[in-house]
GROMACS .gro file of C-alpha atoms in nm:
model
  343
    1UNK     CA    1  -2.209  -1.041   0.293
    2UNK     CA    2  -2.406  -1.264   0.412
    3UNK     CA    3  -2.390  -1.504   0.785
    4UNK     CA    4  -2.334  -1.816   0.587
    5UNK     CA    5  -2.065  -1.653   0.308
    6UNK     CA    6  -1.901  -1.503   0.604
    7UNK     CA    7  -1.871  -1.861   0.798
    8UNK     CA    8  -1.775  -2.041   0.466
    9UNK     CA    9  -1.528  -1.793   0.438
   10UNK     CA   10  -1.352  -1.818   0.763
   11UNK     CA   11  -1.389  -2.232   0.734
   12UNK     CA   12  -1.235  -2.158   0.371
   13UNK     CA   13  -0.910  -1.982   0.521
   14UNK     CA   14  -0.878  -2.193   0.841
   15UNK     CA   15  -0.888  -2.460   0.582
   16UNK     CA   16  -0.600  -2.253   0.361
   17UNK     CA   17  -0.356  -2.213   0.647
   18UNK     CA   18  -0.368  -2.617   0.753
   19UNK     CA   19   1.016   0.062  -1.932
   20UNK     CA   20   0.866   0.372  -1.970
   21UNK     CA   21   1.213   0.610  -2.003
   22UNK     CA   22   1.044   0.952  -1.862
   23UNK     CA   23   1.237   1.296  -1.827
   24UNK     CA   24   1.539   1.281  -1.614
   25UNK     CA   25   1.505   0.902  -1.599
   26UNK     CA   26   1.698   0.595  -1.678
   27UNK     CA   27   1.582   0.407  -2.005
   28UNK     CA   28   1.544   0.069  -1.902
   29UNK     CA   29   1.381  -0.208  -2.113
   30UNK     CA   30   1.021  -0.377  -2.122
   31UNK     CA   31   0.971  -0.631  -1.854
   32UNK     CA   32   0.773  -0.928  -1.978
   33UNK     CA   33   0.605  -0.971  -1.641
   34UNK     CA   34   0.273  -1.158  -1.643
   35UNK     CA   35   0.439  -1.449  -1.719
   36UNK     CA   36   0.674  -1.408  -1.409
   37UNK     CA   37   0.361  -1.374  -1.184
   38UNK     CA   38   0.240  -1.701  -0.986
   39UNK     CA   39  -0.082  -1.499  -0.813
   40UNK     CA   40  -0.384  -1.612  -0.899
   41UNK     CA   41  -0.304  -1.983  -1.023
   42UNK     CA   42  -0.428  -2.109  -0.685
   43UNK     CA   43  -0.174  -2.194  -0.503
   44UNK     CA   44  -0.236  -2.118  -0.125
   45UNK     CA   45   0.103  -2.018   0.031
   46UNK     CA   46   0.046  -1.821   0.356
   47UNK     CA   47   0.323  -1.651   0.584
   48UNK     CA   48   0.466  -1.849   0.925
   49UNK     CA   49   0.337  -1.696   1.257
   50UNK     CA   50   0.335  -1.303   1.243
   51UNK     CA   51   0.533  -1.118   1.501
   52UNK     CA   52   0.411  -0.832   1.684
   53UNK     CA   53   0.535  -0.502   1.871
   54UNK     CA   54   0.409  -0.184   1.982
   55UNK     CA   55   0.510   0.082   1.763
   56UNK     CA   56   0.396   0.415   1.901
   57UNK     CA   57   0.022   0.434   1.897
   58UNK     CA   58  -0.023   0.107   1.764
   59UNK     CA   59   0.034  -0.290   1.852
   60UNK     CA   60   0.192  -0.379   1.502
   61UNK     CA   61   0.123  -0.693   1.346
   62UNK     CA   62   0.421  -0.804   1.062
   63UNK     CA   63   0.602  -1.053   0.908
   64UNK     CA   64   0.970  -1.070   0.995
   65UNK     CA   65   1.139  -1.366   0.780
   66UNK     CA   66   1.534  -1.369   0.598
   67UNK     CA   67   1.833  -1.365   0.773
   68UNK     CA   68   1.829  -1.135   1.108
   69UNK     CA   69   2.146  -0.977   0.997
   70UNK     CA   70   2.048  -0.947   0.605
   71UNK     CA   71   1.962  -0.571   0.481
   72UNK     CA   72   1.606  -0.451   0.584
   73UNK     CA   73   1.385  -0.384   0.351
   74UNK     CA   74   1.059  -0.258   0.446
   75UNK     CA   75   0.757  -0.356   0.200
   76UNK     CA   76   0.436  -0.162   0.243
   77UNK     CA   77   0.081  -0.292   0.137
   78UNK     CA   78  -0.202  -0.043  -0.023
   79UNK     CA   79  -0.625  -0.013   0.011
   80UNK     CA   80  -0.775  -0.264  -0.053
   81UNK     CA   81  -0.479  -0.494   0.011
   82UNK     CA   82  -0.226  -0.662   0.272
   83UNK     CA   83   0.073  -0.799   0.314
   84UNK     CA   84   0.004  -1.118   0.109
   85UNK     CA   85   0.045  -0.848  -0.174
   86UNK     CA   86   0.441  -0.947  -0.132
   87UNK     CA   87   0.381  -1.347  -0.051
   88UNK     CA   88   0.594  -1.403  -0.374
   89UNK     CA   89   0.850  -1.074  -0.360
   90UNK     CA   90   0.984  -1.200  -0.023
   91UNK     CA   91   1.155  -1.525  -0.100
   92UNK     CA   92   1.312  -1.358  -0.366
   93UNK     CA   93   1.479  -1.100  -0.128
   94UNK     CA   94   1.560  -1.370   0.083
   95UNK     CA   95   1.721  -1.549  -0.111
   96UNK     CA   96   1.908  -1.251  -0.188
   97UNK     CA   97   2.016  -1.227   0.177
   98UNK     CA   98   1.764  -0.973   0.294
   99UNK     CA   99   1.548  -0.954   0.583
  100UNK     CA  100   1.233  -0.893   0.533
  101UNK     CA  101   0.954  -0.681   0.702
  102UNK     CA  102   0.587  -0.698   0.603
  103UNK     CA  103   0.380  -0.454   0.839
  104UNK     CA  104  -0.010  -0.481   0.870
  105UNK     CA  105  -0.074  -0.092   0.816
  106UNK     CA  106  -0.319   0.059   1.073
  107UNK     CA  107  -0.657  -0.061   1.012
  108UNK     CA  108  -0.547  -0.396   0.872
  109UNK     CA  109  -0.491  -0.764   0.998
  110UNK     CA  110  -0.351  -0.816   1.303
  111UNK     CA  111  -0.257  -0.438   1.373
  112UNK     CA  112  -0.446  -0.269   1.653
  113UNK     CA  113  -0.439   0.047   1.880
  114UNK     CA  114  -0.320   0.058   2.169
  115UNK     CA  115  -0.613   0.298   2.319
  116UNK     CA  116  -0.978   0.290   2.264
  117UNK     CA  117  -0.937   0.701   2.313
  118UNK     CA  118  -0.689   0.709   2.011
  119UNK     CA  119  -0.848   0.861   1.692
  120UNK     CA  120  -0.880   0.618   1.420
  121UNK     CA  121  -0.690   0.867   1.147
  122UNK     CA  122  -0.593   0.772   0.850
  123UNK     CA  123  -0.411   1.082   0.754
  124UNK     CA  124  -0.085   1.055   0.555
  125UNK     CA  125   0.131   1.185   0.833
  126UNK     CA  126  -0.004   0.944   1.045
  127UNK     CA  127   0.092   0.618   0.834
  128UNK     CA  128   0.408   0.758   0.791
  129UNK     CA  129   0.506   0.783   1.149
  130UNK     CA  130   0.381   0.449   1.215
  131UNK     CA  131   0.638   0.334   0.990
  132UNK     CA  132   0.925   0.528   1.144
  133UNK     CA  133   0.803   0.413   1.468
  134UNK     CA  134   0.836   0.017   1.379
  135UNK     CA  135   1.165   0.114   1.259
  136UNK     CA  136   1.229   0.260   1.553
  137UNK     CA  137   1.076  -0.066   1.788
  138UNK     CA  138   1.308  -0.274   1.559
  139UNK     CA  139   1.624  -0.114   1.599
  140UNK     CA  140   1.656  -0.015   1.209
  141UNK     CA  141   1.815   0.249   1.129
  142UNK     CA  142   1.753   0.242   0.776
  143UNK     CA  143   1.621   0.039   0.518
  144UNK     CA  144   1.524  -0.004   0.134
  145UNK     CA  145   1.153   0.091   0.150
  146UNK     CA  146   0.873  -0.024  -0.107
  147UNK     CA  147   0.539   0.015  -0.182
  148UNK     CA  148   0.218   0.059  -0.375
  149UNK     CA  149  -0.099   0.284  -0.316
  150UNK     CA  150  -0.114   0.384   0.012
  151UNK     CA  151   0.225   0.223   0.078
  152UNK     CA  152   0.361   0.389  -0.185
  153UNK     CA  153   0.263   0.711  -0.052
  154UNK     CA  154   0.406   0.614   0.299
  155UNK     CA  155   0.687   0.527   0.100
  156UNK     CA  156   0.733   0.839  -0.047
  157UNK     CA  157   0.687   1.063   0.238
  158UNK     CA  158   0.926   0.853   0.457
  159UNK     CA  159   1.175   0.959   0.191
  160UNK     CA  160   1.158   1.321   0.149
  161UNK     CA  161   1.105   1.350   0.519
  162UNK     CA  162   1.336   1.089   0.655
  163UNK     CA  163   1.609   1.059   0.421
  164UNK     CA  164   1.837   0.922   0.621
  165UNK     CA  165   1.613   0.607   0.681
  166UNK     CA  166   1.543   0.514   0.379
  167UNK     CA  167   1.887   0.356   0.115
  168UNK     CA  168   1.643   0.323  -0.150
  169UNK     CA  169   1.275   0.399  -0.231
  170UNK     CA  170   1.099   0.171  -0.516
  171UNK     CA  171   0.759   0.305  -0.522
  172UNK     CA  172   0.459   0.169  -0.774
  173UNK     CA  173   0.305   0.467  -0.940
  174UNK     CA  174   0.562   0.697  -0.858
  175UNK     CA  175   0.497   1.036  -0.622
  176UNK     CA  176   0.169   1.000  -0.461
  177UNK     CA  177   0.232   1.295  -0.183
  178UNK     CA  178  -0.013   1.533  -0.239
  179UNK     CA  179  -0.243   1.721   0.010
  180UNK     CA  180  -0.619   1.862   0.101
  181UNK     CA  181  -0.560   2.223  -0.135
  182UNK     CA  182  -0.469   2.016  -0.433
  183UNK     CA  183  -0.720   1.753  -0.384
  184UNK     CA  184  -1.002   2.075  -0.355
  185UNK     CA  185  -0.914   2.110  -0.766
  186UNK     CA  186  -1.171   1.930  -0.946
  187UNK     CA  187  -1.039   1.684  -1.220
  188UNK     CA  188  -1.182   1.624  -1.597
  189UNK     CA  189  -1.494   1.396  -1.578
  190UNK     CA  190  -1.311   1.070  -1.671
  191UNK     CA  191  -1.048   1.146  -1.409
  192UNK     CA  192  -1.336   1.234  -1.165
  193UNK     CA  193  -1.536   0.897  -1.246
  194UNK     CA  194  -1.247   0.692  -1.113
  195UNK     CA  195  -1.272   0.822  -0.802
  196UNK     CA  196  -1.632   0.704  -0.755
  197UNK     CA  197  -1.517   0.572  -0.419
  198UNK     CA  198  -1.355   0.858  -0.268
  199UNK     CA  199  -1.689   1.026  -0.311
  200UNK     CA  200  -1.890   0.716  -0.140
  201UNK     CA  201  -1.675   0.740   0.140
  202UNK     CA  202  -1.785   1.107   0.210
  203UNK     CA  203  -2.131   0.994   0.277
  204UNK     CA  204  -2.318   0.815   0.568
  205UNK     CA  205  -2.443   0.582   0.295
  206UNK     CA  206  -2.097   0.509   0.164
  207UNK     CA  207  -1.979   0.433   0.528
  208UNK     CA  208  -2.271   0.199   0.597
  209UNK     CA  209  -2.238   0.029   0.230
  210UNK     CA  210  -1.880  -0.019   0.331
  211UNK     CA  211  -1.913  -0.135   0.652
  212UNK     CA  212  -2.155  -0.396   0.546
  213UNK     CA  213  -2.041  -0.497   0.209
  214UNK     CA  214  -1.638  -0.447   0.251
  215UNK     CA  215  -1.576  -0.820   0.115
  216UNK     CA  216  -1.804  -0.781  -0.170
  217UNK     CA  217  -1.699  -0.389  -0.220
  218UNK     CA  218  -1.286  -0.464  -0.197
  219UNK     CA  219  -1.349  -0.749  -0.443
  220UNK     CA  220  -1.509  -0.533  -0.660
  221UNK     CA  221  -1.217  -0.286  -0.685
  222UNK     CA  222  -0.961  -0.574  -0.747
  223UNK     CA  223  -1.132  -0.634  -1.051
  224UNK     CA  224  -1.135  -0.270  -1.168
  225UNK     CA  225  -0.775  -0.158  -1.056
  226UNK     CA  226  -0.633  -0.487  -1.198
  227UNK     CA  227  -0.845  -0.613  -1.480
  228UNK     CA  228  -0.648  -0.858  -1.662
  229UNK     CA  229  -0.583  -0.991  -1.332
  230UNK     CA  230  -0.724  -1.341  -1.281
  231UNK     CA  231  -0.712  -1.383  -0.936
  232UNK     CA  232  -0.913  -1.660  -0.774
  233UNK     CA  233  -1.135  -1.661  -0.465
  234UNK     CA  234  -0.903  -1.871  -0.239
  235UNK     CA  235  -0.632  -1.558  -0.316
  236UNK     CA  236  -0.869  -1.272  -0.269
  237UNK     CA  237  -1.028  -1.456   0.059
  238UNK     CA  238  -0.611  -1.477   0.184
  239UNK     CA  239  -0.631  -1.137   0.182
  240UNK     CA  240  -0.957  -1.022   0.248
  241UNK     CA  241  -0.930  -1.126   0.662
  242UNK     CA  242  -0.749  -0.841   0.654
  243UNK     CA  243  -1.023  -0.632   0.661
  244UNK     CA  244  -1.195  -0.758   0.914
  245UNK     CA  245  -1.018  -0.537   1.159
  246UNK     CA  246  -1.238  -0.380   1.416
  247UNK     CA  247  -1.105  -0.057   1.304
  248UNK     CA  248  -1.090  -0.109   0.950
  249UNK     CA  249  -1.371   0.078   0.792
  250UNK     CA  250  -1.281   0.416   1.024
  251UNK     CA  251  -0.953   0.428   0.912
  252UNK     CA  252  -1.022   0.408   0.528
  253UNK     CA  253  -1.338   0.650   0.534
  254UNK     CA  254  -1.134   0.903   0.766
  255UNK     CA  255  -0.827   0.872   0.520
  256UNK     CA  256  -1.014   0.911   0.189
  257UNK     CA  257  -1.244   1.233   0.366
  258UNK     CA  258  -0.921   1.371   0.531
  259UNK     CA  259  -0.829   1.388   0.157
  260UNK     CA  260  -1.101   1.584   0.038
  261UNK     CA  261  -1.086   1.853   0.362
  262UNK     CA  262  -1.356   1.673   0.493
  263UNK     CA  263  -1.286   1.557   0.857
  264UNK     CA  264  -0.991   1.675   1.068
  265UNK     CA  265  -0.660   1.491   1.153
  266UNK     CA  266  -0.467   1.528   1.458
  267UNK     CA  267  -0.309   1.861   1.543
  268UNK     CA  268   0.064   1.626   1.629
  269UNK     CA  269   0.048   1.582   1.205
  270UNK     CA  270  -0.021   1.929   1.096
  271UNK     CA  271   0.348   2.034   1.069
  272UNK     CA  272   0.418   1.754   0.852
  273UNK     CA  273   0.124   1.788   0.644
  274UNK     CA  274   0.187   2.155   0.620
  275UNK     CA  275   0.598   2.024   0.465
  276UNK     CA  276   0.447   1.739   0.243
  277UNK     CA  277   0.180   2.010   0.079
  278UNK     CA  278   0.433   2.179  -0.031
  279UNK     CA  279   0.527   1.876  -0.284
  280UNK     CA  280   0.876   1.781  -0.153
  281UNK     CA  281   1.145   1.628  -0.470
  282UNK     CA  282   1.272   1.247  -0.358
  283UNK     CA  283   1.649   1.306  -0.329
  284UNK     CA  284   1.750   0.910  -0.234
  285UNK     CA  285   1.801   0.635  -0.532
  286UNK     CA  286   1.433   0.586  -0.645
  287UNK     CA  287   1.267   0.323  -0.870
  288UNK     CA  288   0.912   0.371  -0.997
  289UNK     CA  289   0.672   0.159  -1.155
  290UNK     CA  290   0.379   0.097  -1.352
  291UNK     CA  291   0.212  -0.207  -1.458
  292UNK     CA  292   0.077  -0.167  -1.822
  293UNK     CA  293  -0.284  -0.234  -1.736
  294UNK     CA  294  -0.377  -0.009  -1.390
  295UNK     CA  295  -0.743   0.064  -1.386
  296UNK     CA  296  -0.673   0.212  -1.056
  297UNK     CA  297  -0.633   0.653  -1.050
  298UNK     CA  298  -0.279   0.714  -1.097
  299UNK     CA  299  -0.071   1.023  -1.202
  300UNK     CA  300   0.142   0.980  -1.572
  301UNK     CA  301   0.516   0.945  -1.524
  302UNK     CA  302   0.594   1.237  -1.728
  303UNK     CA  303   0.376   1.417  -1.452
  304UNK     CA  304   0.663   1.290  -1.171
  305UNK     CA  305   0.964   1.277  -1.325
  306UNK     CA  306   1.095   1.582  -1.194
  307UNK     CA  307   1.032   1.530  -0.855
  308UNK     CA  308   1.287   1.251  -0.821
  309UNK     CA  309   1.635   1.437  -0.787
  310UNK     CA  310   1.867   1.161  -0.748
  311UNK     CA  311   1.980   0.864  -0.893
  312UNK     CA  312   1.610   0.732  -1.068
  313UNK     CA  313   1.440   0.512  -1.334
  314UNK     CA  314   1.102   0.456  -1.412
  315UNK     CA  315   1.003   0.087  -1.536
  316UNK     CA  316   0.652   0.043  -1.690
  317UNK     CA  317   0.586  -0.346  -1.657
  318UNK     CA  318   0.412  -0.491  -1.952
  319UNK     CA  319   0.185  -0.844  -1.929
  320UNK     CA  320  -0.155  -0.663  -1.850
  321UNK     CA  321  -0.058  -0.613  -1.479
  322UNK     CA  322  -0.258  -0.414  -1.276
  323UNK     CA  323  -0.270  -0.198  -0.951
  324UNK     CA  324  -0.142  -0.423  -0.722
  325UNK     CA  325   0.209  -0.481  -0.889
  326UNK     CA  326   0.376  -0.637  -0.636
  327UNK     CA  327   0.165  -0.933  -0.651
  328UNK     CA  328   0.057  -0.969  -1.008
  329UNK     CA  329   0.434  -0.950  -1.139
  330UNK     CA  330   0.665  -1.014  -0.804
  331UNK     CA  331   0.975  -1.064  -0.977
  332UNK     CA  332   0.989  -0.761  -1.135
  333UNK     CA  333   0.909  -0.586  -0.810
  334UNK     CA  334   1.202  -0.789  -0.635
  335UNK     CA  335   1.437  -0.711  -0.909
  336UNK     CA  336   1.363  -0.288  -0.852
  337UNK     CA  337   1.436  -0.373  -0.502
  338UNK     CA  338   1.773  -0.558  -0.568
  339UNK     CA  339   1.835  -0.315  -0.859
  340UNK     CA  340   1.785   0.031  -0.614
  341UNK     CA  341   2.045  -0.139  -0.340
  342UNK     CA  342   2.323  -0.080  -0.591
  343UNK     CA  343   2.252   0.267  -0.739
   0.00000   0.00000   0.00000
């Protein structure tokens, strides 16, 4: 990106903030979602001031709005993404009573470490605590927890690992633990091809290229992962300060070669690693979803069904929504949330 697209930018978003039934499942009907969905038609709502707190390892960055005694629920943005993923799913759950908590994840927005000596990891593990340790700062002892790409995979590991903090789990794409031995398996071609990036990442190139071009490059992928998605530039450019984070680029390339055995984590994580390799079943009231049109990598239901062991439905969302659900069809992804609170 160039000096001048990067100032019109910035002047752009100063200017700005002035039912898929599956084995062991629920059958639940067909949302009609795109039509629900207000992303993309221009509108430039933005979130009041962001509040901040250290949480372990990190100063956390997040939006805190609803009523300070409502039910926390715990939303948790993916790659390439933020929190303006949920700028629609929060009034709904306000309006519902709940109180709402939108971290920046570690790499993103506002977030920062606390140490220049800490290691920019983007390990699994590592997300995950971060969320138990806001939890923790907050004084929550549990909460309805939701999420998509890599917050659905924090999501899901907070779960099985922390069941006790988490009432209910809605979780886009359904069980996205997995770990370094399974991702050494290679894949069929197709399956291989949509991982283009992951392989990128794993060279100096791909670092550079990413480094350099992340606005350009994280545009690029919200048209592929969501491709009847007609965003605009005004909501893309909301979200894409996000990424400006100083850290940023080492986080992402260290999570997606962490994946591939690549790089090392931190020794803290490798206990946890070791229990989430082993593929852990989801035991609290789980919702999964699916938008209809995800050009994004993502496992088949029928491939997860069994690793929910509670109370569980799966909802595929019809409209042509993509991989960022929450945003393309935010009233279905409220309703899962209001939906898991009572099973």
């Amino acid at each position: 990106m160039s000096n001048q697209s990067h100032q019109n930018r910035r002047q752009f978003l100063g200017a700005a903030a002035g039912t898929l039934a599956v084995a062991g499942a629920s059958q639940v009907p067909f949302i009609p979602a795109r039509a629900q969905s207000s992303a993309g038609s221009g509108a430039m709502n933005v979130f009041g001031e962001l509040k901040r707190i250290n949480t372990g390892v990190l100063s956390t960055s997040y939006v805190d709005v609803g009523p300070e005694n409502g039910y926390p629920v715990i939303l948790l943005h993916g790659w390439p993404y933020d929190i303006y993923s949920y700028i629609d799913v929060a009034p709904e759950l306000v309006r519902a009573g709940y109180r709402v908590i939108i971290p920046y994840l570690r790499g993103y927005g506002g977030t920062k470490f606390l140490s220049d000596s800490t290691q920019r990891n983007g390990q699994p593990a590592a997300l995950a605590l971060d969320i138990i340790a806001l939890m923790d700062a907050l004084r929550i002892p549990t909460a309805l927890i939701g999420g998509y790409d890599w917050g659905g995979r924090t999501a899901d590991i907070i779960a099985v690992m922390w069941p006790e903090r988490c009432k209910g789990l809605v979780a886009v794409s359904g069980y996205l633990i997995g770990s370094q031995e399974g991702s050494r398996m290679p894949l069929p071609p197709r399956a291989e091809l949509q991982w283009w990036y992951q392989f990128y990442f794993t060279t100096e190139r791909g670092r550079a290229g990413y480094a350099q071009n992340r606005y350009e490059f994280n545009k690029l992928i919200w048209q592929l992962a969501s491709p009847q998605w007609n965003f605009d530039e005004a909501t893309y450019a909301r979200s894409a300060a996000a990424f400006d984070n100083l850290d940023h680029v080492a986080v992402v390339i260290h999570n997606y070669r962490w994946r591939l055995a690549l790089v090392d984590g931190e020794r803290q994580y490798d206990a946890l690693e070791r229990q989430l390799a082993a593929a852990p079943v989801i035991r609290v009231p789980s919702i999964s979803m699916e938008g209809d049109a995800n050009g994004a990598p993502h496992p088949d239901p029928a491939a997860y069904a069994n690793k929910f062991v509670g109370k569980y439905e799966h909802r595929l969302v019809r409209g042509g929504i993509g991989h960022n659900l929450p945003q393309e069809a935010p009233q279905a992804f409220a309703r899962a949330i209001l939906d898991v609170a009572k099973m």
